[in-house]
Coordinates of C-alpha atoms and ligand atoms in Angstrom, one line a residue:
M1 CA -15.0 15.7 3.2
A2 CA -11.3 15.3 3.3
E3 CA -8.5 13.9 1.4
Y4 CA -8.9 10.8 -0.6
T5 CA -5.8 8.8 -1.4
D6 CA -5.5 7.6 -4.9
P7 CA -6.3 3.9 -4.5
R8 CA -3.2 2.9 -6.5
E9 CA -1.1 4.8 -4.0
C10 CA -3.0 3.5 -1.1
D11 CA -1.0 1.8 1.6
G12 CA -2.1 -1.7 1.5
D13 CA -1.6 -2.2 5.2
G14 CA -5.4 -1.9 5.3
V15 CA -6.6 0.8 7.5
A16 CA -9.3 -1.5 8.8
D17 CA -6.5 -3.5 10.5
E18 CA -5.8 -0.5 12.7
M19 CA -9.4 0.0 13.7
P20 CA -9.9 -0.2 17.4
E21 CA -11.9 -3.2 18.4
L22 CA -15.6 -2.7 18.2
S23 CA -17.6 -2.6 21.3
D24 CA -21.3 -2.9 21.4
G25 CA -21.4 -3.3 25.1
D26 CA -20.8 -1.1 28.1
D27 CA -17.3 0.3 27.9
E28 CA -17.0 0.6 31.6
D29 CA -17.4 -3.1 31.9
I30 CA -14.6 -3.7 29.5
D31 CA -12.4 -1.4 31.4
N32 CA -13.2 -3.1 34.6
D33 CA -12.6 -6.5 33.1
E34 CA -9.2 -5.3 31.9
E35 CA -8.3 -3.9 35.3
Q36 CA -9.3 -7.1 37.0
W37 CA -7.3 -9.1 34.6
M38 CA -4.3 -7.0 35.2
E39 CA -4.7 -7.3 38.9
E40 CA -4.9 -11.1 38.6
E41 CA -1.8 -11.1 36.6
D42 CA 0.0 -9.0 39.2
E43 CA -1.1 -11.4 41.9
E44 CA 0.4 -14.3 40.0
D45 CA 3.6 -12.4 39.7
S46 CA 3.8 -11.8 43.4
H47 CA 3.5 -15.5 44.3
P48 CA 6.5 -17.3 42.8
V49 CA 6.1 -21.0 42.2
T50 CA 7.8 -23.5 44.5
V51 CA 8.8 -26.9 43.1
T52 CA 9.5 -29.9 45.2
C53 CA 12.5 -31.8 44.0
L54 CA 11.9 -35.2 42.4
F55 CA 14.5 -36.9 44.6
C56 CA 14.7 -35.1 47.9
D57 CA 12.6 -32.7 50.0
R58 CA 14.2 -29.5 48.7
L59 CA 11.9 -26.8 47.6
L60 CA 13.1 -24.8 44.6
S61 CA 11.9 -21.5 43.2
S62 CA 11.3 -22.5 39.6
V63 CA 11.2 -25.4 37.1
P64 CA 14.6 -24.5 35.6
A65 CA 16.1 -24.3 39.1
T66 CA 14.7 -27.7 39.8
L67 CA 16.2 -29.1 36.6
Q68 CA 19.6 -27.7 37.6
H69 CA 19.3 -29.1 41.1
C70 CA 18.4 -32.6 39.8
T71 CA 21.3 -32.5 37.5
A72 CA 23.8 -31.2 40.0
E73 CA 22.7 -33.0 43.2
H74 CA 21.1 -36.2 41.9
Q75 CA 22.9 -36.6 38.6
V76 CA 19.6 -36.9 36.8
N77 CA 19.2 -34.8 33.7
L78 CA 15.5 -34.7 32.9
V79 CA 16.1 -33.2 29.5
D80 CA 18.4 -36.0 28.5
L81 CA 15.8 -38.4 29.6
I82 CA 13.0 -36.8 27.6
R83 CA 15.3 -36.8 24.5
K84 CA 16.6 -40.3 25.2
H85 CA 13.1 -41.9 25.5
N86 CA 11.6 -39.5 23.0
L87 CA 8.9 -38.6 25.5
D88 CA 5.7 -36.8 24.4
D89 CA 3.6 -34.8 26.8
Y90 CA 2.0 -37.9 28.3
G91 CA 5.2 -39.8 28.5
Y92 CA 6.8 -36.9 30.3
I93 CA 3.9 -36.6 32.8
K94 CA 4.0 -40.3 33.5
M95 CA 7.7 -40.2 34.1
I96 CA 7.4 -37.3 36.6
N97 CA 4.6 -39.1 38.5
Y98 CA 6.5 -42.3 38.4
I99 CA 9.6 -40.8 40.0
R100 CA 7.5 -39.0 42.6
S101 CA 5.4 -42.1 43.5
T102 CA 8.2 -44.7 43.5
K103 CA 11.0 -42.4 44.8
C104 CA 13.2 -44.5 42.5
V105 CA 16.9 -44.0 42.0
A106 CA 18.4 -42.5 39.0
S107 CA 19.5 -45.8 37.4
C108 CA 15.8 -46.9 37.1
L109 CA 15.2 -44.1 34.7
T110 CA 17.6 -45.0 32.0
G111 CA 15.7 -48.2 31.1
L112 CA 17.0 -51.3 29.4
P113 CA 17.3 -51.5 25.6
G114 CA 14.2 -53.0 24.2
A115 CA 12.5 -53.2 27.6
P116 CA 9.3 -51.2 28.2
L117 CA 9.6 -48.1 30.3
P118 CA 8.7 -48.5 33.9
W119 CA 6.2 -45.7 33.8
E120 CA 4.2 -47.1 30.9
G121 CA 1.0 -47.7 32.9
E122 CA -1.9 -45.3 32.7
D123 CA -1.9 -45.0 36.5
F124 CA 1.1 -42.6 36.2
L125 CA -1.0 -40.1 34.5
R126 CA -2.5 -39.3 37.9
P127 CA -0.6 -36.4 39.6
V128 CA 1.2 -37.4 42.7
L129 CA 1.5 -33.8 43.9
Q130 CA -1.3 -31.3 43.6
D131 CA -0.5 -28.5 41.2
D132 CA 2.9 -29.9 40.4
P133 CA 4.6 -27.2 38.4
L134 CA 6.7 -29.8 36.7
L135 CA 3.5 -31.2 35.2
Q136 CA 2.5 -27.8 33.9
T137 CA 5.7 -27.6 31.9
D138 CA 5.9 -28.5 28.2
P139 CA 8.6 -31.1 27.7
E140 CA 9.4 -29.6 24.2
E141 CA 10.0 -26.2 25.8
L142 CA 12.3 -27.8 28.4
C143 CA 14.3 -29.3 25.7
E144 CA 14.5 -26.1 23.8
G145 CA 15.7 -24.3 26.9
S146 CA 18.0 -27.2 27.8
S147 CA 21.3 -25.6 27.2
L148 CA 20.3 -23.0 29.8
S149 CA 18.6 -25.2 32.3
T150 CA 20.6 -28.3 32.4
C151 CA 24.1 -27.0 32.8
P152 CA 25.4 -28.1 36.1
S153 CA 25.4 -25.1 38.4
S154 CA 24.4 -24.2 41.9
G155 CA 20.9 -23.2 42.8
A156 CA 22.1 -19.6 43.2
Q157 CA 22.3 -19.3 39.5
S158 CA 18.7 -20.1 38.9
H159 CA 17.9 -16.4 38.6
D160 CA 20.4 -16.1 35.7
A161 CA 18.9 -19.2 34.1
L162 CA 15.4 -17.7 34.4
Q163 CA 16.6 -14.5 32.8
Q164 CA 18.3 -16.4 30.0
W165 CA 15.1 -18.4 29.5
A166 CA 13.1 -15.2 29.3
Q167 CA 15.5 -14.0 26.6
V168 CA 15.0 -17.1 24.6
A169 CA 11.3 -16.7 24.8
E170 CA 11.6 -13.1 23.8
E171 CA 13.8 -14.0 20.9
R172 CA 11.1 -16.5 19.8
A173 CA 8.4 -13.9 20.1
R174 CA 10.5 -11.5 18.0
S175 CA 11.1 -13.9 15.2
S176 CA 7.4 -14.8 15.1
E177 CA 6.6 -11.1 14.8
E178 CA 9.1 -10.8 12.0
A179 CA 7.6 -13.8 10.2
L180 CA 4.2 -12.2 10.6
A181 CA 5.4 -8.9 9.2
R182 CA 6.9 -10.7 6.3
A183 CA 3.6 -12.5 5.6
M184 CA 1.8 -9.1 5.8
D185 CA 4.3 -7.7 3.4
D186 CA 3.7 -10.6 1.0
L187 CA 0.0 -10.1 1.3
H188 CA 0.4 -6.4 0.4
K189 CA 2.5 -7.3 -2.6
L190 CA -0.1 -9.8 -3.7
K191 CA -2.8 -7.2 -3.4
L192 CA -0.8 -4.8 -5.5
L193 CA -0.2 -7.5 -8.1
A194 CA -3.9 -8.3 -8.2
Q195 CA -4.7 -4.6 -8.7
G196 CA -2.2 -4.4 -11.4
L197 CA -3.8 -7.4 -13.1
V198 CA -7.2 -5.9 -13.0
L199 CA -5.8 -2.5 -14.3
N200 CA -4.2 -4.3 -17.2
A201 CA -7.3 -6.3 -17.8
E202 CA -9.2 -3.1 -18.1
T203 CA -6.8 -1.6 -20.7
S204 CA -6.4 -4.7 -22.7
R205 CA -10.1 -5.6 -22.7
S206 CA -11.6 -2.2 -22.9
G207 CA -15.3 -2.5 -23.3
N208 CA -15.4 -5.5 -21.0
T209 CA -17.7 -4.1 -18.4
G210 CA -17.0 -7.0 -16.0
A211 CA -13.4 -6.0 -15.6
V212 CA -14.2 -2.4 -15.3
A213 CA -16.8 -3.1 -12.6
E214 CA -14.2 -5.2 -10.8
L215 CA -11.7 -2.3 -11.0
R216 CA -14.2 0.2 -9.7
E217 CA -15.1 -2.1 -6.8
D218 CA -11.4 -2.4 -6.0
E219 CA -10.9 1.3 -6.1
D220 CA -14.0 1.9 -4.0
E221 CA -12.7 -0.4 -1.4
A222 CA -9.5 1.7 -1.1
Y223 CA -11.7 4.8 -1.1
F224 CA -13.9 3.6 1.7
S225 CA -11.0 2.2 3.7
S226 CA -9.4 5.7 3.6
Y227 CA -12.5 6.8 5.5
G228 CA -12.2 3.9 8.0
H229 CA -9.4 5.5 10.0
Y230 CA -10.3 8.0 12.6
S231 CA -7.7 10.6 11.6
I232 CA -9.5 11.8 8.5
H233 CA -12.7 12.3 10.5
E234 CA -10.7 14.1 13.2
E235 CA -9.4 16.5 10.5
M236 CA -12.8 17.1 9.2
L237 CA -14.4 17.7 12.6
K238 CA -11.6 20.1 13.5
D239 CA -12.2 22.1 10.4
K240 CA -14.4 24.6 12.2
V241 CA -15.4 26.5 9.0
R242 CA -16.8 23.4 7.6
T243 CA -18.4 21.8 10.6
E244 CA -19.7 24.9 12.2
S245 CA -21.4 25.9 9.0
Y246 CA -23.3 22.7 8.9
R247 CA -24.2 23.1 12.6
D248 CA -25.2 26.7 12.3
F249 CA -27.4 25.9 9.2
M250 CA -29.3 23.2 11.2
Y251 CA -29.5 24.9 14.6
R252 CA -30.4 28.3 13.2
N253 CA -33.1 26.9 10.9
P254 CA -35.0 24.4 13.2
E255 CA -38.2 25.0 11.2
V256 CA -36.6 23.3 8.2
F257 CA -35.9 20.2 10.3
R258 CA -38.9 20.0 12.7
D259 CA -40.6 16.6 12.4
K260 CA -38.8 15.8 9.2
V261 CA -37.2 12.5 8.1
V262 CA -33.6 13.1 7.2
L263 CA -31.1 11.1 5.2
D264 CA -27.4 11.6 6.0
V265 CA -25.4 10.3 3.0
G266 CA -21.9 9.3 4.2
C267 CA -22.5 10.0 7.9
G268 CA -18.9 9.3 9.1
T269 CA -18.8 9.8 12.8
G270 CA -22.5 10.8 12.7
I271 CA -21.9 14.5 13.4
L272 CA -24.4 15.8 10.9
S273 CA -27.0 13.3 11.9
M274 CA -26.7 14.4 15.5
F275 CA -27.0 18.0 14.5
A276 CA -30.1 17.2 12.6
A277 CA -31.6 15.2 15.5
R278 CA -30.9 18.1 17.9
A279 CA -32.4 20.5 15.4
G280 CA -35.7 18.7 15.7
A281 CA -35.7 16.0 13.0
K282 CA -38.3 13.2 13.7
K283 CA -36.0 10.5 12.3
V284 CA -32.5 10.5 10.8
I285 CA -31.2 7.6 8.7
A286 CA -27.4 7.7 8.6
V287 CA -25.6 5.7 5.9
D288 CA -21.9 5.0 5.5
Q289 CA -20.0 2.2 3.8
S290 CA -16.8 2.8 5.7
E291 CA -15.9 1.1 9.0
I292 CA -16.2 4.4 10.8
I293 CA -19.9 3.7 11.1
Y294 CA -19.2 1.3 13.9
Q295 CA -17.8 4.2 15.8
A296 CA -20.8 6.3 14.8
M297 CA -23.0 3.5 16.4
D298 CA -21.2 3.9 19.7
I299 CA -21.2 7.7 19.4
V300 CA -25.0 7.9 18.8
R301 CA -25.6 5.6 21.7
S302 CA -23.3 7.6 24.0
N303 CA -25.4 10.7 23.2
Q304 CA -28.7 8.9 23.8
L305 CA -29.8 9.5 20.2
E306 CA -30.4 5.9 19.2
D307 CA -34.1 6.4 19.2
K308 CA -33.9 9.1 16.6
I309 CA -30.9 8.0 14.5
T310 CA -30.8 4.7 12.5
L311 CA -27.4 3.8 11.2
I312 CA -26.9 1.6 8.2
K313 CA -23.6 0.3 6.9
G314 CA -23.3 0.1 3.2
R315 CA -23.0 2.0 0.0
I316 CA -26.1 4.2 -0.5
E317 CA -26.3 2.7 -4.0
D318 CA -26.4 -0.9 -2.6
I319 CA -28.6 -0.7 0.5
K320 CA -32.4 -0.4 0.9
L321 CA -33.6 2.3 3.2
P322 CA -36.2 1.4 5.9
V323 CA -38.4 4.2 4.6
E324 CA -39.7 4.9 1.1
K325 CA -39.0 8.6 1.0
V326 CA -37.1 11.2 3.1
D327 CA -37.8 15.0 3.4
I328 CA -34.3 16.2 3.6
I329 CA -30.9 14.9 2.5
I330 CA -27.8 16.2 4.2
S331 CA -24.3 15.3 3.2
E332 CA -20.8 16.5 3.3
W333 CA -19.6 15.2 -0.1
M334 CA -17.3 18.0 -1.2
G335 CA -13.8 17.1 -2.4
Y336 CA -10.9 19.2 -3.6
F337 CA -12.0 21.7 -6.3
L338 CA -15.5 20.6 -5.2
L339 CA -15.9 17.6 -7.5
F340 CA -12.9 15.5 -6.7
E341 CA -14.0 12.2 -5.2
S342 CA -17.2 12.2 -7.2
M343 CA -19.2 11.7 -4.1
L344 CA -21.9 14.1 -5.3
D345 CA -22.9 11.3 -7.7
S346 CA -24.0 9.2 -4.7
V347 CA -25.9 12.1 -3.2
L348 CA -27.7 12.6 -6.6
Y349 CA -28.5 8.9 -6.7
A350 CA -30.0 9.1 -3.2
R351 CA -31.9 12.3 -4.2
D352 CA -33.4 10.7 -7.3
L353 CA -34.5 7.5 -5.4
Y354 CA -35.5 8.7 -2.0
L355 CA -36.2 12.4 -1.9
A356 CA -40.0 13.1 -1.4
D357 CA -41.6 15.7 -3.7
G358 CA -40.9 19.1 -2.2
G359 CA -37.9 17.7 -0.3
S360 CA -34.5 19.4 -0.2
V361 CA -30.8 18.5 -0.4
Y362 CA -28.4 20.5 1.7
P363 CA -26.1 22.2 1.1
D364 CA -28.0 23.2 -2.0
L365 CA -25.8 25.7 -3.9
C366 CA -22.1 25.4 -4.7
N367 CA -19.9 27.8 -6.7
I368 CA -16.6 26.9 -8.3
S369 CA -14.3 29.9 -8.7
L370 CA -10.9 30.7 -10.3
A371 CA -8.5 33.6 -9.8
A372 CA -5.0 34.4 -11.2
V373 CA -1.9 34.1 -9.0
G374 CA 1.4 35.8 -9.3
D375 CA 3.9 34.1 -7.0
T376 CA 7.3 34.0 -8.6
Q377 CA 8.9 32.5 -5.5
K378 CA 6.4 29.5 -5.5
H379 CA 6.9 29.1 -9.2
Q380 CA 10.6 28.9 -8.8
D381 CA 10.3 26.4 -5.9
H382 CA 8.2 24.1 -7.9
I383 CA 9.5 24.6 -11.4
A384 CA 12.9 26.3 -11.8
F385 CA 14.1 24.1 -8.9
W386 CA 14.4 21.2 -11.4
D387 CA 16.9 23.1 -13.6
D388 CA 19.7 22.7 -11.1
V389 CA 19.4 20.1 -8.4
Y390 CA 22.7 19.8 -6.5
G391 CA 24.4 20.8 -9.8
F392 CA 22.4 18.3 -11.9
N393 CA 19.9 19.1 -14.6
M394 CA 16.5 17.5 -13.8
A395 CA 14.4 19.7 -16.0
C396 CA 12.7 16.7 -17.5
M397 CA 10.9 16.3 -14.1
K398 CA 8.9 19.4 -14.9
K399 CA 6.8 17.4 -17.4
A400 CA 5.7 15.2 -14.5
V401 CA 5.3 18.0 -11.9
V402 CA 3.4 20.6 -13.8
P403 CA 0.4 18.5 -14.9
E404 CA -0.5 17.6 -11.3
A405 CA -2.7 20.1 -9.7
M406 CA -1.5 21.0 -6.2
V407 CA -3.5 21.3 -3.1
E408 CA -2.1 24.1 -1.0
V409 CA -2.9 27.3 0.7
V410 CA -2.5 30.4 -1.6
K411 CA -1.5 33.6 0.1
T412 CA -4.1 36.4 -0.4
E413 CA -1.4 38.9 -1.4
T414 CA -0.4 36.7 -4.4
L415 CA -3.8 37.0 -6.0
I416 CA -3.5 39.2 -9.1
S417 CA -7.1 39.1 -10.4
E418 CA -10.6 39.4 -9.1
P419 CA -12.1 35.9 -8.7
T420 CA -14.7 34.6 -11.1
V421 CA -17.3 31.9 -10.7
I422 CA -17.0 29.3 -13.5
Q423 CA -19.8 27.0 -12.4
T424 CA -22.8 27.0 -10.1
I425 CA -24.3 23.7 -9.0
D426 CA -27.8 23.4 -7.6
C427 CA -27.8 20.1 -5.8
N428 CA -31.6 20.0 -6.0
R429 CA -31.6 20.2 -9.8
V430 CA -28.3 19.2 -11.3
C431 CA -28.1 15.9 -13.1
L432 CA -25.1 13.6 -13.3
S433 CA -24.0 14.5 -16.8
E434 CA -23.7 18.2 -15.8
L435 CA -20.9 17.4 -13.3
E436 CA -18.6 17.3 -16.3
F437 CA -18.6 20.7 -18.0
A438 CA -16.8 23.4 -20.0
S439 CA -16.9 27.0 -19.2
D440 CA -15.5 30.2 -20.6
F441 CA -13.9 32.5 -18.1
C442 CA -12.5 36.0 -17.9
L443 CA -10.1 37.1 -15.1
K444 CA -9.9 40.8 -14.4
I445 CA -6.2 41.4 -13.8
T446 CA -5.4 43.8 -10.9
N447 CA -1.6 43.9 -11.0
T448 CA 1.0 44.2 -13.8
T449 CA 3.2 41.2 -13.3
D450 CA 3.6 37.5 -14.3
C451 CA 0.7 35.2 -13.8
T452 CA 2.3 32.0 -12.5
A453 CA -0.7 29.9 -11.7
I454 CA -4.5 29.7 -11.6
V455 CA -6.1 29.0 -8.3
G456 CA -9.4 27.1 -8.0
Y457 CA -11.8 26.8 -4.9
F458 CA -15.4 26.6 -4.0
D459 CA -18.1 28.2 -1.9
I460 CA -21.0 26.4 -0.3
F461 CA -24.5 27.7 0.5
F462 CA -27.3 26.5 2.7
D463 CA -30.0 28.6 1.2
K464 CA -33.3 26.9 0.1
G465 CA -36.2 27.8 2.5
C466 CA -33.8 29.0 5.2
S467 CA -34.7 32.0 7.3
N468 CA -31.1 32.1 8.4
K469 CA -28.9 31.4 5.4
V470 CA -25.4 30.1 6.0
M471 CA -22.5 29.9 3.6
F472 CA -18.8 29.2 3.7
S473 CA -15.9 29.7 1.3
T474 CA -12.8 27.7 0.7
G475 CA -11.1 30.6 -1.1
P476 CA -7.7 32.2 -0.4
Q477 CA -9.3 35.4 1.0
V478 CA -10.8 33.8 4.1
T479 CA -9.9 31.4 6.9
K480 CA -8.4 28.3 5.5
T481 CA -10.1 24.9 5.5
H482 CA -8.9 21.4 5.1
W483 CA -9.7 21.7 1.4
K484 CA -7.1 24.4 1.1
Q485 CA -7.0 25.6 -2.6
T486 CA -6.3 23.8 -5.8
V487 CA -3.4 25.3 -7.7
F488 CA -2.8 24.9 -11.4
L489 CA 0.8 25.9 -12.1
L490 CA 1.7 27.4 -15.4
E491 CA 5.1 26.1 -16.6
R492 CA 5.6 29.3 -18.6
P493 CA 4.2 32.3 -16.7
I494 CA 1.9 34.7 -18.7
S495 CA 2.8 38.3 -18.6
V496 CA -0.3 40.4 -17.6
Q497 CA -1.2 44.1 -17.2
A498 CA -3.4 45.6 -14.6
G499 CA -6.8 46.2 -16.1
E500 CA -6.4 43.6 -18.7
E501 CA -8.8 40.5 -19.0
L502 CA -7.2 37.1 -19.1
Q503 CA -9.6 35.0 -21.0
G504 CA -9.7 31.2 -21.3
K505 CA -11.9 28.1 -21.2
I506 CA -11.9 25.5 -18.5
T507 CA -13.1 21.9 -19.0
V508 CA -13.7 19.6 -16.0
R509 CA -14.2 15.9 -16.6
K510 CA -13.8 12.7 -14.8
N511 CA -10.7 10.6 -15.4
K512 CA -12.0 7.5 -17.1
K513 CA -9.3 5.4 -15.6
D514 CA -10.2 6.5 -12.1
P515 CA -13.7 8.1 -12.0
R516 CA -13.1 9.6 -8.6
S517 CA -10.3 11.8 -9.9
L518 CA -10.6 14.7 -12.2
L519 CA -9.0 16.1 -15.4
V520 CA -9.0 19.8 -15.7
T521 CA -8.1 21.5 -19.0
F522 CA -7.3 25.2 -19.4
D523 CA -7.3 26.6 -22.9
F524 CA -5.8 30.1 -23.2
G525 CA -5.9 30.3 -27.0
D526 CA -2.2 30.1 -27.5
R527 CA -1.8 27.1 -25.1
K528 CA -3.8 24.2 -23.8
L529 CA -2.9 22.7 -20.5
T530 CA -4.4 19.6 -18.9
Y531 CA -4.0 18.8 -15.2
S532 CA -5.0 15.8 -13.2
L533 CA -6.3 16.0 -9.7
Q534 CA -5.6 13.0 -7.6
Ligands
SAH601 N1 -20.7 13.3 7.3 C1 -19.4 13.2 8.0 C2 -18.4 12.5 7.1 C3 -18.1 13.1 5.8 S1 -16.8 12.3 4.8 C4 -18.9 14.5 8.4 O1 -19.4 15.5 8.0 O2 -18.0 14.6 9.2 C5 -17.8 11.4 3.7 C6 -18.2 10.0 4.2 O3 -19.1 9.5 3.2 C7 -17.1 9.0 4.4 O4 -17.2 8.5 5.6 C8 -17.4 8.0 3.3 O5 -17.1 6.6 3.7 C9 -18.9 8.1 3.1 N2 -19.4 7.8 1.7 C10 -18.9 8.2 0.5 N3 -19.6 7.7 -0.5 C11 -20.6 6.9 0.0 C12 -21.5 6.0 -0.5 N4 -21.7 6.0 -1.8 N5 -22.3 5.3 0.3 C13 -22.1 5.4 1.7 N6 -21.2 6.2 2.3 C14 -20.4 6.9 1.4

């Protein structure tokens, strides 16, 4: 799993808006249609329209050129006539057909005050010329472009007029786009306002579970929409340590999967489901609440695995599976510092409801580890930096910076202790309440220096019943993953001696205001530091 943006920081543009259009048909057909359409458009471009003048036999190359010609040669300004008689579409069509059928002179068109117009009859709705371009023109548009098309000029300037007309059209398109952008912006602000209202409702009416549930739903919407965009999945798929470990576990242990029914909780693009199918699973049920599942549907079909893999869109907690029990649950639920995102809760929910007796959840074992870091340079970059920013004292910023755990890659050479495991989670046994815990730890210091931070990371094991066990680590000693490491900076470094043991207690709990984020507290006896992970 990859980054999850704090819902309150989530860009309200709605990732779903950017989703490519779904296709459940044959892509080739779509491409062909598109090409055909473009060809047709090109054809149209290569056949310019010709318009017969209303008063003589002259052929003109466009409607604006015709208007100019009528004004210059016949002293009939069609736009003035439209305006004068307040002509709607029908009135305009009738007038054109009237002129063409009666070959009248200009003076007939001005009409007498109070008298009915000479083209009033319904007969004039019938076109005199077939495919008359003048009839395909909107009179309102003619009027809007009038300053361009009606100025007396020679036919030679029709190209300029066309160009100017195109500019007007472009301008109109641009202002419509701007209006749309403003509307989207307003929508975004409204959404934030609504979120704010819900948040306030929660604090002012604590204990009101309705408001809390609403807030959770809102947050979850942001959570799932962060997984709707392809980029997060690209990052995860490109994380070879992660993806190849899942692949190796399944391909190297086909006996675990042969003829089994597998549930993939949070299938994303469907990669794990496809590994499981290839490893010999009888059936795979792949569930995801995020819009990415529509891509997974295409992906599964493209790989001819639709007979094996059934995809279901929805939260695992909300949907009903088409089977009563499954033999195996696979999921990639891990967040920063393992538990950030709280997706393990959903896997445990699925386990307790759907896993058959004797079934297994993979990965099955997870370790969370800590180590001491001595990196004075990094410490200065993040903390001392605020003492003098372009000659100004911004030290108060430290109070905001320090309590936020950082996600970054820690250089191996800055480790100044042996790592220590603070928690092991067995996904086949652990219960929800155990995902919040406290643990005493002891770090064996290897260098005499200043300890400037504590680093946290996790290791993942595919172990249960596997003849070929697979594991991977997200620690600073090995190839980096997209989880990087989690760094808890100490505002005041602790001076340590090689051989000494740095003792402390760590408490990990969910942030009640945002249950997908974590609060981590370190107690070193003389100081207690709480960090948020979001
Ligand atoms: N299995 C994929 C994606 C992992 S990311 C891979 O390994 O590449 C985790 C996915 O789980 C996301 O797509 C997210 O939308 C989905 N997810 C998280 N919680 C879920 C829940 N409760 N119900 C359904 N899908 C969930």
